[in-house]
Coordinates of C-alpha atoms and ligand atoms in Angstrom, one line a residue:
X1 CA 30.1 -8.3 9.1
X2 CA 29.4 -4.6 8.7
X3 CA 27.0 -2.6 10.6
X4 CA 24.2 -1.2 8.8
X5 CA 22.7 0.4 11.7
X6 CA 24.6 1.4 15.4
X7 CA 22.5 3.0 18.0
X8 CA 24.2 3.5 21.1
X9 CA 22.5 5.2 24.3
X10 CA 19.8 6.8 22.6
X11 CA 17.4 9.3 24.4
X12 CA 14.5 10.7 23.7
X13 CA 12.3 13.3 25.3
X14 CA 9.3 15.0 24.6
X15 CA 9.1 17.7 27.3
X16 CA 8.6 15.3 30.7
X17 CA 8.1 12.0 28.6
X18 CA 11.3 10.4 28.3
X19 CA 10.0 8.1 25.4
X20 CA 13.4 6.4 24.6
X21 CA 15.6 5.7 27.7
X22 CA 19.2 4.5 26.8
X23 CA 18.3 2.4 23.9
X24 CA 21.4 0.2 22.2
X25 CA 21.0 -1.9 19.0
X26 CA 23.8 -2.7 16.5
X27 CA 22.3 -4.1 13.0
X28 CA 24.5 -6.0 10.5
X29 CA 24.1 -5.5 6.6
X30 CA 21.8 -8.0 5.0
X31 CA 20.1 -8.9 8.4
X32 CA 16.2 -8.5 8.6
X33 CA 15.3 -7.2 12.4
X34 CA 11.8 -6.5 13.8
X35 CA 11.1 -4.1 16.5
X36 CA 8.3 -5.1 18.7
X37 CA 6.9 -3.8 21.7
X38 CA 3.7 -2.3 23.2
X39 CA 2.1 1.0 22.1
X40 CA 3.8 3.8 23.2
X41 CA 6.9 1.8 24.0
X42 CA 9.2 4.2 21.7
X43 CA 9.4 2.0 18.3
X44 CA 8.2 4.7 16.0
X45 CA 10.2 7.2 17.6
X46 CA 13.5 5.1 17.5
X47 CA 12.6 4.4 13.7
X48 CA 11.9 7.9 13.0
X49 CA 15.2 8.9 14.6
X50 CA 16.9 6.3 12.2
X51 CA 15.1 7.5 9.2
X52 CA 16.3 11.3 9.7
X53 CA 12.7 12.1 10.4
X54 CA 13.2 13.0 14.3
X55 CA 16.0 14.7 16.2
X56 CA 17.3 12.7 19.1
X57 CA 18.0 14.4 22.9
X58 CA 21.1 12.5 22.9
X59 CA 23.1 9.6 21.9
X60 CA 25.1 8.0 18.9
X61 CA 23.3 6.8 15.7
X62 CA 25.0 5.8 12.7
X63 CA 23.1 4.3 9.5
X64 CA 25.0 3.1 6.7
X65 CA 27.8 5.3 7.7
X66 CA 25.9 8.4 7.9
X67 CA 24.4 10.4 10.8
X68 CA 20.6 10.7 9.9
X69 CA 20.2 14.2 11.0
X70 CA 22.8 15.4 8.9
X71 CA 22.9 12.8 6.1
X72 CA 20.7 14.8 3.7
X73 CA 20.2 13.6 0.1
X74 CA 23.1 11.2 -0.1
X75 CA 21.6 9.5 3.1
X76 CA 18.1 9.5 1.7
X77 CA 19.0 8.0 -1.4
X78 CA 20.2 4.8 0.1
X79 CA 17.3 4.0 2.4
X80 CA 13.6 3.2 1.5
X81 CA 11.0 3.9 3.8
X82 CA 7.4 2.4 4.0
X83 CA 5.1 4.3 6.3
X84 CA 1.7 3.3 7.6
X85 CA 0.0 6.0 5.8
X86 CA 1.7 7.1 2.8
X87 CA -0.8 9.4 1.3
X88 CA 0.1 8.4 -2.3
X89 CA -1.6 10.1 -5.4
X90 CA -4.1 7.5 -6.0
X91 CA -5.3 9.0 -9.4
X92 CA -2.5 7.4 -10.9
X93 CA -1.7 3.8 -11.5
X94 CA 1.1 2.1 -10.0
X95 CA 3.5 1.8 -12.8
X96 CA 2.8 5.9 -13.2
X97 CA 3.7 6.1 -9.8
X98 CA 6.8 4.2 -9.9
X99 CA 7.9 5.9 -13.3
X100 CA 7.7 9.1 -11.4
X101 CA 9.2 8.1 -8.2
X102 CA 12.0 6.5 -10.0
X103 CA 12.7 9.9 -11.3
X104 CA 13.9 11.4 -7.9
X105 CA 16.8 8.7 -7.8
X106 CA 20.5 8.7 -9.6
X107 CA 20.1 4.6 -9.8
X108 CA 16.5 3.7 -9.5
X109 CA 15.4 0.1 -9.9
X110 CA 13.9 -1.0 -12.9
X111 CA 10.1 -0.1 -12.8
X112 CA 8.9 -3.5 -14.2
X113 CA 11.3 -5.5 -12.4
X114 CA 9.8 -3.6 -9.0
X115 CA 6.3 -4.5 -10.2
X116 CA 7.2 -8.0 -10.4
X117 CA 9.0 -8.2 -7.3
X118 CA 5.6 -7.1 -5.3
X119 CA 3.5 -9.3 -7.2
X120 CA 1.3 -6.1 -8.8
X121 CA 1.8 -7.6 -12.5
X122 CA -2.1 -7.5 -13.3
X123 CA -3.0 -4.1 -11.1
X124 CA 0.0 -2.3 -12.4
X125 CA -2.1 -0.1 -14.8
X126 CA -5.4 0.3 -12.9
X127 CA -5.9 3.5 -10.8
X128 CA -4.3 3.0 -7.4
X129 CA -7.3 4.5 -5.6
X130 CA -9.7 1.5 -7.1
X131 CA -7.1 -1.1 -5.3
X132 CA -7.8 -3.4 -2.2
X133 CA -5.9 -2.3 0.7
X134 CA -3.6 -5.5 0.5
X135 CA -2.7 -4.2 -3.0
X136 CA -2.1 -0.7 -2.2
X137 CA 0.3 -1.6 0.5
X138 CA 2.1 -3.5 -2.1
X139 CA 2.3 -0.3 -3.9
X140 CA 3.5 1.3 -1.0
X141 CA 6.1 -1.3 -0.7
X142 CA 7.2 -0.8 -4.5
X143 CA 7.8 2.8 -3.8
X144 CA 9.9 2.0 -1.2
X145 CA 11.9 -0.3 -3.4
X146 CA 12.1 2.0 -6.4
X147 CA 15.1 4.0 -5.3
X148 CA 17.1 0.5 -4.9
X149 CA 17.9 1.3 -1.3
X150 CA 20.5 -0.6 0.7
X151 CA 18.1 -0.4 3.7
X152 CA 14.7 -0.4 3.9
X153 CA 12.4 0.7 6.9
X154 CA 9.0 -0.9 7.1
X155 CA 6.5 0.4 9.6
X156 CA 3.9 -2.5 10.3
X157 CA 3.9 -3.8 6.8
X158 CA 1.0 -5.7 6.8
X159 CA -1.6 -4.2 9.3
X160 CA -5.0 -4.7 7.8
X161 CA -4.0 -7.6 5.4
X162 CA -6.1 -10.8 5.2
X163 CA -4.0 -13.7 6.1
X164 CA -3.2 -14.6 2.4
X165 CA -1.9 -11.3 1.7
X166 CA 0.1 -11.1 4.5
X167 CA 2.0 -14.3 3.7
X168 CA 2.5 -13.0 0.1
X169 CA 4.1 -9.5 1.7
X170 CA 6.1 -12.0 3.9
X171 CA 7.7 -13.7 0.8
X172 CA 8.3 -10.2 -0.9
X173 CA 10.2 -9.2 2.3
X174 CA 11.9 -12.6 2.0
X175 CA 13.0 -12.0 -1.5
X176 CA 14.6 -8.5 -0.4
X177 CA 17.0 -10.5 2.0
X178 CA 17.6 -12.8 -0.9
X179 CA 19.1 -9.8 -2.7
X180 CA 21.0 -8.5 0.3
X181 CA 19.0 -5.6 1.7
X182 CA 18.8 -4.8 5.4
X183 CA 15.1 -4.5 6.6
X184 CA 14.3 -2.9 10.0
X185 CA 10.5 -3.6 10.3
X186 CA 8.1 -2.9 13.0
X187 CA 5.2 -5.1 13.8
X188 CA 2.5 -6.1 16.3
X189 CA 2.2 -9.5 14.8
X190 CA 4.3 -11.9 16.9
X191 CA 3.7 -14.3 14.0
X192 CA 5.3 -11.8 11.4
X193 CA 8.5 -11.4 13.6
X194 CA 9.0 -14.9 14.1
X195 CA 8.8 -15.7 10.4
X196 CA 10.4 -12.7 8.8
X197 CA 13.0 -11.6 11.2
X198 CA 16.6 -12.9 11.7
X199 CA 16.6 -11.0 15.2
X200 CA 13.8 -9.2 17.2
X201 CA 14.5 -6.5 19.4
X202 CA 11.7 -6.2 22.1
X203 CA 11.2 -2.6 23.5
X204 CA 9.3 -1.7 26.4
X205 CA 8.9 2.0 28.1
X206 CA 11.7 3.1 25.8
X207 CA 14.3 0.5 26.7
X208 CA 15.6 -2.7 24.7
X209 CA 14.5 -5.7 27.0
X210 CA 15.4 -8.5 24.4
X211 CA 17.4 -8.9 21.6
X212 CA 18.0 -12.3 19.8
X213 CA 16.5 -14.9 17.2
X214 CA 13.2 -15.8 17.9
X215 CA 14.2 -19.3 19.1
X216 CA 16.9 -17.6 21.2
X217 CA 14.2 -15.3 22.8
X218 CA 12.1 -18.4 23.6
X219 CA 14.8 -20.7 25.0
X220 CA 16.3 -17.9 27.1
X221 CA 13.0 -16.7 28.7
X222 CA 12.7 -17.5 32.2
X223 CA 10.2 -20.5 33.3
X224 CA 8.9 -23.4 31.7
X225 CA 10.1 -23.9 28.3
X226 CA 7.8 -26.7 27.2
X227 CA 4.6 -28.6 28.1
X228 CA 4.3 -32.2 28.1
X229 CA 0.5 -33.4 27.9
X230 CA -1.1 -36.7 28.0
X231 CA -4.0 -38.7 29.6
X232 CA -3.4 -40.8 32.4
X233 CA -4.1 -44.5 31.2
X234 CA -7.1 -46.3 33.0
X235 CA -6.1 -48.1 36.0
X236 CA -3.2 -45.6 36.9
X237 CA -3.1 -43.0 39.6
X238 CA -0.9 -39.9 39.4
X239 CA 1.2 -41.0 42.3
X240 CA 2.6 -44.0 40.6
X241 CA 3.9 -41.8 37.9
X242 CA 7.6 -41.6 38.2
X243 CA 9.4 -38.6 39.7
X244 CA 10.1 -35.6 37.1
X245 CA 11.8 -32.5 37.4
X246 CA 8.5 -30.5 36.0
X247 CA 5.5 -29.1 37.7
X248 CA 2.7 -31.4 37.2
X249 CA -1.0 -30.8 37.3
X250 CA -3.9 -32.8 36.7
X251 CA -7.3 -32.1 35.5
X252 CA -9.6 -35.3 35.4
X253 CA -7.2 -37.7 33.7
X254 CA -5.5 -34.8 31.6
X255 CA -1.9 -34.4 32.8
X256 CA 0.3 -31.6 32.0
X257 CA 3.9 -31.1 32.8
X258 CA 5.4 -27.8 32.4
X259 CA 9.2 -28.3 32.3
X260 CA 12.5 -26.5 31.8
X261 CA 13.9 -30.1 31.1
X262 CA 11.7 -31.4 28.5
X263 CA 13.9 -33.9 27.0
X264 CA 14.6 -35.6 30.3
X265 CA 11.1 -35.6 31.8
X266 CA 9.7 -37.0 28.6
X267 CA 12.2 -39.8 28.5
X268 CA 11.2 -40.6 32.4
X269 CA 7.8 -40.5 31.6
X270 CA 7.9 -42.4 28.3
X271 CA 10.1 -45.0 29.7
X272 CA 7.9 -45.6 32.6
X273 CA 5.2 -46.2 30.3
X274 CA 7.0 -48.6 28.0
X275 CA 8.2 -50.7 30.7
X276 CA 4.8 -51.2 31.9
X277 CA 3.2 -51.6 28.4
X278 CA 1.1 -48.7 28.8
X279 CA 0.4 -45.9 26.0
X280 CA -0.4 -42.5 27.0
X281 CA -3.1 -41.1 25.0
X282 CA -2.9 -37.7 23.2
X283 CA 0.7 -37.5 24.1
X284 CA 2.0 -34.2 22.9
X285 CA 5.0 -31.7 23.7
X286 CA 4.5 -28.2 23.2
X287 CA 7.0 -25.7 22.8
X288 CA 6.4 -22.3 24.6
X289 CA 5.1 -20.1 21.8
X290 CA 7.1 -16.8 20.7
X291 CA 4.1 -14.7 21.5
X292 CA 3.8 -16.2 25.0
X293 CA 7.6 -15.1 25.6
X294 CA 7.2 -11.9 23.9
X295 CA 4.3 -11.4 26.4
X296 CA 6.1 -12.4 29.4
X297 CA 9.4 -10.3 28.4
X298 CA 6.8 -7.0 28.0
X299 CA 4.7 -7.8 31.1
X300 CA 7.7 -7.6 33.2
X301 CA 8.0 -4.0 32.3
X302 CA 5.4 -1.5 33.6
X303 CA 4.5 2.1 32.1
X304 CA 7.4 4.7 32.2
X305 CA 7.4 6.3 35.4
X306 CA 9.3 9.6 34.7
X307 CA 13.1 10.0 35.0
Ligands
LIG401 P1 3.0 2.2 18.7 O1 2.9 0.9 18.9 O2 1.6 2.7 19.5 O3 2.9 3.0 17.7 P2 5.1 3.0 19.6 O4 6.2 2.2 20.2 O5 5.5 3.3 18.3 O6 4.1 2.8 19.8 P3 6.1 5.9 20.0 O7 5.1 6.5 18.9 O8 7.2 6.0 19.8 O9 5.8 4.6 20.4 O10 5.7 6.5 21.3 C1 6.5 6.5 22.4 C2 6.2 7.8 23.4 O11 6.5 9.2 22.9 C3 4.6 7.8 23.7 O12 4.5 8.1 25.1 C4 4.1 8.9 22.9 O13 3.2 9.4 23.6 C5 5.4 9.9 22.9 N1 5.4 10.6 21.5 C6 5.8 10.0 20.4 N2 5.7 11.2 19.3 C7 5.5 12.4 20.2 C8 5.4 13.5 19.7 N3 5.5 13.9 18.5 N4 5.1 14.8 20.8 C9 5.1 14.1 22.1 N5 5.0 12.7 22.4 C10 5.3 12.0 21.6

């Protein structure tokens, strides 16, 4: 595997504010990585340093073999950037805008192909100003793709989208991976990170607090990994249940077991019930969600004191 992005011991200070505090991150070519974290965590600062829009205070940064601070045009031609507020010329149609922007690149993608890829077909000749928020975001994405970048930066790509537009945008990003692009995105939607990203980087108070596939992060998080819940059968008192490792709570006849060994606890409980010919009503096994894991990971981090 070849690294598209290598960041080592990155620091950024804004005066007294030490916004990025020794961040390490390596992203392979063809990976989709989501950076998530609370407001002020240092995500935008980090991404803008990678894009070449901001100078770092110290640390090693290499993107597609370039130092973004000095890569110049050769570097910018290899990356695509989709910002939250692109400020496009909205009196032109998407097709006109794309033809215009294509002229800035030595080897642009075919305009019609890009219109197709982002699903702008029926709207390609309308004035961009008359498009809905979600449709304009597709234009943003199309403009990020027109230079046929190897690496695409997406800043909160679906903020303000309705749920169906969000799913369509996810399909577009997924199709980029199919053609081998590397994507680095920031998002506040954990479902988006979960669905889109090969790996998620959780950043809090300027530091990387976790990095892995969404499932790895859920599995590694401390504490209970799953909740087993069911209704206690009539005539059974809770003291009769078998010994289990998980923490059991009961509210009326509703039993909940938070377990780090859900397979074993579930087997003990269902084995016990089966032997007695009992059924547990509403028996469910719920895995801890990625959002809960995220909240736990960032909850352990307080606002940066200064150092
Ligand atoms: P959000 O989720 O709100 O977009 P973020 O994780 O992207 O947050 P950053 O925008 O990188 O966070 O900000 C990190 C810290 O750096 C914050 O304390 C912010 O106030 C500070 N900061 C960001 N940009 C500047 C700037 N141009 N000048 C001074 N301080 C800044």
